[in-house]
Tab-separated table of C-alpha atoms and ligand atoms in Angstrom:
chain	number	residue	atom	x	y	z
A	1	MET	CA	-27.382	-14.858	22.287
A	2	SER	CA	-23.942	-13.357	22.100
A	3	VAL	CA	-21.520	-14.354	19.371
A	4	LEU	CA	-19.348	-16.187	21.920
A	5	GLU	CA	-22.376	-18.144	23.195
A	6	ASN	CA	-23.245	-19.041	19.599
A	7	ILE	CA	-19.695	-20.253	18.996
A	8	LYS	CA	-19.747	-22.366	22.173
A	9	GLU	CA	-23.101	-23.919	21.316
A	10	SER	CA	-22.043	-24.671	17.752
A	11	ILE	CA	-18.770	-26.311	18.863
A	12	LEU	CA	-20.354	-28.353	21.655
A	13	ALA	CA	-23.019	-29.650	19.244
A	14	SER	CA	-20.420	-30.819	16.696
A	15	ASN	CA	-18.371	-34.001	16.666
A	16	SER	CA	-16.383	-33.687	13.495
A	17	ILE	CA	-14.734	-30.308	12.960
A	18	VAL	CA	-12.481	-28.993	10.187
A	19	ILE	CA	-10.275	-25.928	10.584
A	20	LEU	CA	-9.256	-23.868	7.534
A	21	THR	CA	-7.174	-20.766	6.976
A	22	HIS	CA	-5.995	-18.538	4.120
A	23	GLU	CA	-3.619	-19.550	1.317
A	24	ASN	CA	0.059	-18.629	1.695
A	25	PRO	CA	-0.526	-19.048	5.425
A	26	ASP	CA	1.504	-16.895	7.810
A	27	GLY	CA	2.317	-17.363	11.501
A	28	ASP	CA	-1.092	-16.132	12.629
A	29	ALA	CA	-2.880	-18.443	10.195
A	30	VAL	CA	-0.932	-21.580	11.147
A	31	GLY	CA	-0.645	-20.665	14.845
A	32	SER	CA	-4.375	-20.037	15.234
A	33	SER	CA	-5.291	-23.216	13.317
A	34	LEU	CA	-3.064	-25.439	15.463
A	35	ALA	CA	-4.066	-23.729	18.729
A	36	MET	CA	-7.756	-24.242	17.890
A	37	MET	CA	-7.136	-27.879	16.944
A	38	LEU	CA	-5.221	-28.632	20.183
A	39	ALA	CA	-7.878	-26.873	22.288
A	40	LEU	CA	-10.806	-28.722	20.670
A	41	LYS	CA	-9.018	-32.083	20.971
A	42	LYS	CA	-8.785	-31.433	24.705
A	43	ILE	CA	-12.581	-31.479	24.906
A	44	GLY	CA	-12.797	-34.700	22.916
A	45	LYS	CA	-13.622	-33.407	19.447
A	46	LYS	CA	-12.451	-35.013	16.214
A	47	VAL	CA	-10.588	-32.183	14.496
A	48	ASP	CA	-8.766	-31.857	11.182
A	49	VAL	CA	-6.638	-28.901	10.136
A	50	VAL	CA	-6.439	-28.707	6.328
A	51	ILE	CA	-3.669	-26.550	4.822
A	52	PRO	CA	-2.811	-27.511	1.213
A	53	SER	CA	0.602	-25.883	1.143
A	54	LEU	CA	2.786	-24.457	3.888
A	55	ASN	CA	6.388	-23.614	4.617
A	56	LYS	CA	8.377	-26.094	6.674
A	57	MET	CA	9.434	-23.325	9.054
A	58	TYR	CA	6.187	-24.102	10.902
A	59	ASP	CA	7.443	-27.552	11.863
A	60	ILE	CA	8.453	-26.358	15.330
A	61	LEU	CA	4.793	-25.848	16.248
A	62	PRO	CA	2.979	-28.558	18.240
A	63	GLY	CA	0.445	-30.355	16.050
A	64	TYR	CA	2.301	-29.611	12.786
A	65	GLU	CA	2.565	-33.341	11.995
A	66	ASP	CA	-1.239	-33.644	12.101
A	67	ILE	CA	-1.905	-31.013	9.408
A	68	LYS	CA	-3.625	-32.546	6.380
A	69	LYS	CA	-2.983	-31.386	2.823
A	70	TYR	CA	-6.471	-32.344	1.659
A	71	ALA	CA	-9.813	-32.967	3.292
A	72	GLU	CA	-10.788	-36.631	2.875
A	73	GLU	CA	-13.229	-37.140	-0.013
A	74	ASN	CA	-15.918	-38.620	2.203
A	75	ASP	CA	-15.320	-36.498	5.294
A	76	ASN	CA	-18.530	-34.746	6.132
A	77	TYR	CA	-17.816	-32.189	8.758
A	78	ASP	CA	-20.491	-30.933	11.141
A	79	LEU	CA	-18.600	-27.719	11.554
A	80	CYS	CA	-15.998	-25.716	9.680
A	81	ILE	CA	-14.008	-22.995	11.453
A	82	ALA	CA	-12.260	-20.487	9.159
A	83	LEU	CA	-9.443	-18.556	10.834
A	84	ASP	CA	-7.594	-15.354	9.825
A	85	SER	CA	-9.444	-15.194	6.479
A	86	ALA	CA	-11.304	-12.075	5.429
A	87	ASP	CA	-13.467	-13.721	2.754
A	88	LEU	CA	-14.392	-17.060	1.210
A	89	GLU	CA	-11.985	-16.566	-1.714
A	90	ARG	CA	-9.032	-16.422	0.699
A	91	LEU	CA	-9.710	-20.086	1.534
A	92	HIS	CA	-8.746	-20.784	-2.069
A	93	SER	CA	-8.754	-24.511	-2.858
A	94	CYS	CA	-10.468	-25.221	0.497
A	95	LYS	CA	-13.492	-23.105	-0.375
A	96	GLU	CA	-15.591	-26.189	-1.141
A	97	VAL	CA	-14.805	-27.795	2.200
A	98	PHE	CA	-16.204	-24.675	3.868
A	99	GLU	CA	-19.290	-24.640	1.665
A	100	LYS	CA	-20.012	-28.332	2.282
A	101	ALA	CA	-19.847	-28.106	6.089
A	102	GLU	CA	-23.177	-28.108	7.936
A	103	ASN	CA	-22.285	-25.135	10.136
A	104	THR	CA	-19.575	-22.515	9.875
A	105	ILE	CA	-17.722	-20.184	12.239
A	106	VAL	CA	-15.427	-17.334	11.178
A	107	ILE	CA	-12.847	-15.950	13.628
A	108	ASP	CA	-10.688	-13.114	12.332
A	109	HIS	CA	-9.190	-9.656	12.891
A	110	HIS	CA	-9.263	-8.154	9.372
A	111	ILE	CA	-11.213	-4.921	9.001
A	112	THR	CA	-12.169	-6.089	5.489
A	113	ASN	CA	-13.841	-9.304	6.784
A	114	GLN	CA	-17.043	-10.165	4.907
A	115	ASN	CA	-18.703	-12.039	7.819
A	116	PHE	CA	-19.139	-15.071	5.572
A	117	GLY	CA	-19.818	-17.613	8.336
A	118	ASP	CA	-23.034	-18.615	10.123
A	119	VAL	CA	-21.385	-17.155	13.225
A	120	ASN	CA	-18.714	-14.469	12.918
A	121	TYR	CA	-16.313	-13.345	15.627
A	122	VAL	CA	-14.448	-10.524	13.918
A	123	ASN	CA	-12.650	-8.112	16.203
A	124	ALA	CA	-10.511	-5.837	14.048
A	125	ALA	CA	-9.225	-4.047	17.151
A	126	ALA	CA	-7.070	-7.079	17.997
A	127	SER	CA	-3.459	-7.556	16.898
A	128	SER	CA	-4.094	-10.997	15.485
A	129	THR	CA	-6.515	-13.855	15.088
A	130	CYS	CA	-4.538	-15.634	17.835
A	131	GLN	CA	-5.337	-12.773	20.221
A	132	ASN	CA	-9.042	-13.176	19.448
A	133	LEU	CA	-8.722	-16.928	19.894
A	134	VAL	CA	-7.514	-16.468	23.487
A	135	VAL	CA	-10.927	-14.955	24.226
A	136	VAL	CA	-12.776	-17.775	22.439
A	137	ILE	CA	-10.756	-20.563	24.099
A	138	GLY	CA	-11.267	-18.842	27.455
A	139	TYR	CA	-15.025	-18.706	26.875
A	140	LEU	CA	-14.994	-22.444	26.114
A	141	ASP	CA	-13.328	-22.999	29.544
A	142	ILE	CA	-10.396	-24.818	27.977
A	143	ALA	CA	-7.105	-24.327	29.840
A	144	ILE	CA	-4.255	-23.010	27.689
A	145	SER	CA	-1.495	-25.638	27.761
A	146	LYS	CA	2.143	-24.924	26.934
A	147	ASP	CA	1.602	-26.371	23.433
A	148	ILE	CA	-1.447	-24.192	22.771
A	149	ALA	CA	0.427	-21.181	24.167
A	150	MET	CA	3.339	-21.724	21.769
A	151	CYS	CA	0.980	-21.630	18.773
A	152	LEU	CA	-0.908	-18.557	20.020
A	153	TYR	CA	2.280	-16.668	20.874
A	154	THR	CA	3.629	-17.376	17.376
A	155	GLY	CA	0.576	-15.763	15.762
A	156	ILE	CA	0.715	-12.693	17.985
A	157	LEU	CA	4.486	-12.290	17.593
A	158	THR	CA	4.498	-12.603	13.803
A	159	ASP	CA	1.368	-10.523	13.042
A	160	THR	CA	2.694	-7.646	15.155
A	161	GLY	CA	6.142	-7.819	13.520
A	162	GLY	CA	7.687	-8.618	16.883
A	163	PHE	CA	5.309	-6.542	19.062
A	164	ARG	CA	5.735	-3.416	16.940
A	165	TYR	CA	2.519	-2.873	14.970
A	166	ASN	CA	-1.101	-2.969	15.935
A	167	VAL	CA	-0.328	-3.790	19.558
A	168	GLN	CA	-2.887	-3.203	22.314
A	169	ILE	CA	-2.500	-3.299	26.093
A	170	GLU	CA	-4.238	-6.700	25.985
A	171	THR	CA	-1.613	-7.957	23.546
A	172	PHE	CA	1.039	-7.692	26.262
A	173	GLU	CA	-1.321	-8.974	28.959
A	174	ILE	CA	-2.077	-12.040	26.857
A	175	ALA	CA	1.614	-12.506	25.960
A	176	ALA	CA	2.465	-12.446	29.674
A	177	MET	CA	-0.208	-15.059	30.369
A	178	LEU	CA	1.177	-17.272	27.560
A	179	LEU	CA	4.738	-16.833	28.858
A	180	GLU	CA	3.598	-18.183	32.237
A	181	THR	CA	3.089	-21.605	30.630
A	182	GLY	CA	6.870	-21.845	30.153
A	183	ILE	CA	7.157	-21.352	26.372
A	184	ASP	CA	10.610	-20.585	24.954
A	185	ILE	CA	10.081	-17.137	23.396
A	186	ALA	CA	13.703	-16.771	22.214
A	187	LYS	CA	13.402	-20.015	20.246
A	188	ILE	CA	10.116	-18.882	18.679
A	189	TYR	CA	11.575	-15.477	17.753
A	190	ARG	CA	14.668	-16.977	16.133
A	191	ASN	CA	12.625	-19.510	14.195
A	192	PHE	CA	10.266	-16.949	12.651
A	193	PHE	CA	12.436	-13.828	12.315
A	194	ASP	CA	16.093	-14.783	12.055
A	195	LEU	CA	16.402	-18.345	10.811
A	196	THR	CA	16.492	-18.554	7.028
A	197	THR	CA	17.555	-20.851	4.192
A	198	MET	CA	20.069	-20.420	1.387
A	199	ALA	CA	17.193	-20.230	-1.142
A	200	ARG	CA	15.456	-17.431	0.761
A	201	THR	CA	18.687	-15.501	1.117
A	202	LYS	CA	19.480	-15.808	-2.606
A	203	VAL	CA	16.011	-14.716	-3.711
A	204	LEU	CA	16.160	-11.775	-1.311
A	205	GLY	CA	19.405	-10.805	-3.049
A	206	LYS	CA	17.616	-10.855	-6.419
A	207	ALA	CA	14.778	-8.701	-5.115
A	208	LEU	CA	17.168	-6.199	-3.512
A	209	ASP	CA	19.126	-5.959	-6.738
A	210	ARG	CA	15.946	-4.930	-8.596
A	211	LEU	CA	14.666	-2.579	-5.907
A	212	GLU	CA	13.868	0.889	-7.263
A	213	LEU	CA	12.479	4.105	-5.823
A	214	LEU	CA	9.556	5.853	-7.576
A	215	SER	CA	7.343	8.898	-6.920
A	216	ASN	CA	10.129	11.102	-5.572
A	217	GLY	CA	11.498	8.347	-3.408
A	218	LYS	CA	8.198	7.780	-1.590
A	219	VAL	CA	7.499	4.414	-3.220
A	220	ALA	CA	9.830	1.406	-3.231
A	221	PHE	CA	9.163	-1.294	-5.807
A	222	THR	CA	10.611	-4.715	-6.461
A	223	TYR	CA	9.614	-8.161	-7.730
A	224	ILE	CA	10.660	-11.719	-8.354
A	225	THR	CA	9.788	-13.763	-11.416
A	226	LYS	CA	8.581	-17.290	-12.084
A	227	GLU	CA	12.104	-18.111	-13.258
A	228	ASP	CA	13.488	-17.051	-9.858
A	229	GLU	CA	10.875	-19.201	-8.130
A	230	GLU	CA	11.904	-22.199	-10.181
A	231	LYS	CA	15.641	-21.595	-9.920
A	232	TYR	CA	15.566	-21.413	-6.138
A	233	ASP	CA	12.769	-23.954	-5.692
A	234	LEU	CA	10.806	-21.592	-3.446
A	235	MET	CA	8.104	-22.703	-1.041
A	236	ASP	CA	5.049	-20.778	0.119
A	237	GLY	CA	6.256	-18.314	2.712
A	238	ASP	CA	9.774	-17.985	1.337
A	239	HIS	CA	8.858	-14.474	0.162
A	240	GLU	CA	7.713	-13.274	3.538
A	241	GLY	CA	9.615	-10.202	4.672
A	242	ILE	CA	11.060	-9.155	1.299
A	243	VAL	CA	8.570	-6.242	1.141
A	244	ASN	CA	9.947	-4.842	4.414
A	245	TYR	CA	13.331	-3.976	2.939
A	246	GLY	CA	11.827	-1.301	0.673
A	247	ARG	CA	9.684	0.041	3.490
A	248	ASP	CA	12.740	0.500	5.691
A	249	ILE	CA	14.483	2.927	3.305
A	250	GLU	CA	14.442	6.550	4.493
A	251	ASN	CA	11.607	8.737	3.107
A	252	VAL	CA	9.724	5.738	1.693
A	253	GLU	CA	6.019	5.718	2.575
A	254	VAL	CA	4.928	2.624	0.644
A	255	SER	CA	6.767	-0.518	-0.369
A	256	ILE	CA	5.439	-2.818	-3.104
A	257	PHE	CA	6.613	-6.370	-3.705
A	258	VAL	CA	5.271	-8.388	-6.636
A	259	ARG	CA	5.718	-12.085	-7.241
A	260	GLN	CA	4.560	-14.057	-10.223
A	261	ILE	CA	2.338	-17.081	-9.625
A	262	ASP	CA	1.413	-18.904	-12.844
A	263	GLU	CA	-0.018	-16.185	-15.082
A	264	LYS	CA	-0.995	-13.945	-12.178
A	265	TYR	CA	0.776	-11.525	-9.890
A	266	LYS	CA	0.593	-11.535	-6.107
A	267	VAL	CA	1.171	-8.100	-4.619
A	268	SER	CA	2.268	-7.227	-1.091
A	269	MET	CA	2.107	-3.616	0.067
A	270	ARG	CA	3.352	-2.009	3.277
A	271	SER	CA	3.051	1.603	4.385
A	272	ASN	CA	4.953	3.469	7.076
A	273	GLU	CA	2.889	6.351	8.426
A	274	TYR	CA	-0.358	7.553	6.912
A	275	LEU	CA	-1.158	5.837	3.636
A	276	ASP	CA	-3.957	3.237	3.721
A	277	VAL	CA	-2.846	0.363	1.466
A	278	SER	CA	-5.944	-1.727	2.323
A	279	LEU	CA	-8.068	0.771	0.329
A	280	ILE	CA	-5.971	0.139	-2.781
A	281	ALA	CA	-5.881	-3.627	-2.241
A	282	SER	CA	-9.681	-3.775	-1.756
A	283	LYS	CA	-10.281	-1.749	-4.919
A	284	TYR	CA	-8.484	-4.459	-6.921
A	285	GLY	CA	-9.993	-7.517	-5.263
A	286	GLY	CA	-7.622	-7.936	-2.314
A	287	GLY	CA	-7.670	-6.706	1.246
A	288	GLY	CA	-5.766	-6.525	4.506
A	289	HIS	CA	-4.911	-3.822	6.990
A	290	MET	CA	-4.111	-0.114	6.739
A	291	LYS	CA	-0.340	-0.675	6.786
A	292	ALA	CA	-0.164	-4.225	5.354
A	293	ALA	CA	-2.337	-5.386	2.494
A	294	GLY	CA	-2.235	-7.577	-0.583
A	295	LEU	CA	-4.004	-8.696	-3.724
A	296	THR	CA	-3.727	-11.049	-6.670
A	297	SER	CA	-4.095	-9.565	-10.162
A	298	ASN	CA	-4.576	-10.674	-13.767
A	299	MET	CA	-3.191	-7.402	-15.157
A	300	SER	CA	0.033	-7.392	-17.127
A	301	PHE	CA	3.112	-6.643	-15.028
A	302	ASP	CA	3.574	-3.132	-16.471
A	303	LEU	CA	-0.070	-2.130	-16.135
A	304	LEU	CA	-0.198	-3.490	-12.588
A	305	LYS	CA	2.881	-1.500	-11.579
A	306	GLN	CA	1.533	1.672	-13.215
A	307	THR	CA	-1.911	1.242	-11.634
A	308	LEU	CA	-0.595	0.660	-8.117
A	309	VAL	CA	1.822	3.574	-8.267
A	310	ALA	CA	-0.941	5.880	-9.623
A	311	GLU	CA	-3.306	4.812	-6.822
A	312	ILE	CA	-0.603	5.419	-4.233
A	313	GLU	CA	0.218	8.848	-5.682
A	314	LYS	CA	-3.417	9.911	-5.129
A	315	GLN	CA	-2.871	9.392	-1.422
A	316	LEU	CA	0.717	10.630	-1.075
A	317	LYS	CA	1.263	13.825	0.904
B	1	5GP	P1	0.921	-10.224	2.679
B	1	5GP	O1	1.426	-9.048	1.944
B	1	5GP	O2	1.795	-10.552	3.849
B	1	5GP	O3	0.605	-11.394	1.820
B	1	5GP	O4	-0.467	-9.787	3.293
B	1	5GP	C1	-0.616	-8.624	4.082
B	1	5GP	C2	-2.029	-8.535	4.603
B	1	5GP	O5	-2.942	-8.421	3.516
B	1	5GP	C3	-2.486	-9.770	5.383
B	1	5GP	O6	-3.284	-9.331	6.439
B	1	5GP	C4	-3.290	-10.555	4.391
B	1	5GP	O7	-4.279	-11.277	5.005
B	1	5GP	C5	-3.867	-9.475	3.482
B	1	5GP	N1	-3.952	-9.979	2.099
B	1	5GP	C6	-2.924	-10.319	1.280
B	1	5GP	N2	-3.367	-10.726	0.074
B	1	5GP	C7	-4.725	-10.651	0.130
B	1	5GP	C8	-5.777	-10.952	-0.809
B	1	5GP	O8	-5.557	-11.375	-1.944
B	1	5GP	N3	-7.053	-10.763	-0.362
B	1	5GP	C9	-7.321	-10.293	0.899
B	1	5GP	N4	-8.608	-10.134	1.258
B	1	5GP	N5	-6.368	-9.994	1.784
B	1	5GP	C10	-5.087	-10.169	1.424
B	2	MN	MN1	-3.600	-12.377	11.000
């Protein structure tokens, strides 16, 4: 049986389904979760989406109000579907929900995916998990409504940085098909790329103030501290995009952005042309894509900075 047949059989045999995604969820994570929920509700399934913490910028997406913060204590799900998550650890506090479910499906587009489900649909050649989901929803014979299309388009738009990176011919074909449902693409673009808050703008200012160039100007580095987080009362997702400012400086190949979470550091890395940041992230317990990767580390701030810069220098031309 093909993977898609396995997915169909597993979904049709289940009544109670839970959908999970990675922590610090981005547009592809939230978009794919809501699109899957809306699609499965159309065929009469009981579906929960559990996301413990997410930015309120996602409130324009259909189904947002139905997102649960926690799985109910006594909810026993027949099936758990993990979306946009390369490994079990990425599910973070929802890991147990996944482990408790009778059957599991993983749908993703990360090259570093560990195939940790009973059935795994991992196509790393796709721009986004949402792009892969179009294929899955199509195979299930579920029509893509305007609401589902809005969620899917959001994931594709945000994961490709506005149709810039990792775009295939199918990405535009699928976008055209989604546009046919009548979605307002200008509204979606403004919501996820332009619209901001005072807190986000202030913290960006802090990060820009600290931005420095290392390794002969090839590496840009900046960070925000726990004190900044508290001062500006930041939410998950409020840091998205800060790493791009360093990457956009002329001659920079890699941009690093570090944020402090409790006693740990969460690192975001972006490269411009040739350097594979996913190799560095994977080496220190993280993962991602060639030009966008991340990790969480227990190292001290100084050692972490030194280690990352040394790893990058090994690859610099
Ligand atoms: P970001 O820097 O936006 O948090 O993440 C960039 C890319 O790296 C995303 O594709 C994300 O899934 C991946 N990524 C970020 N942090 C981690 C991590 O701790 N583990 C893994 N496996 N992937 C990560
Ligand atoms: Mn993604």
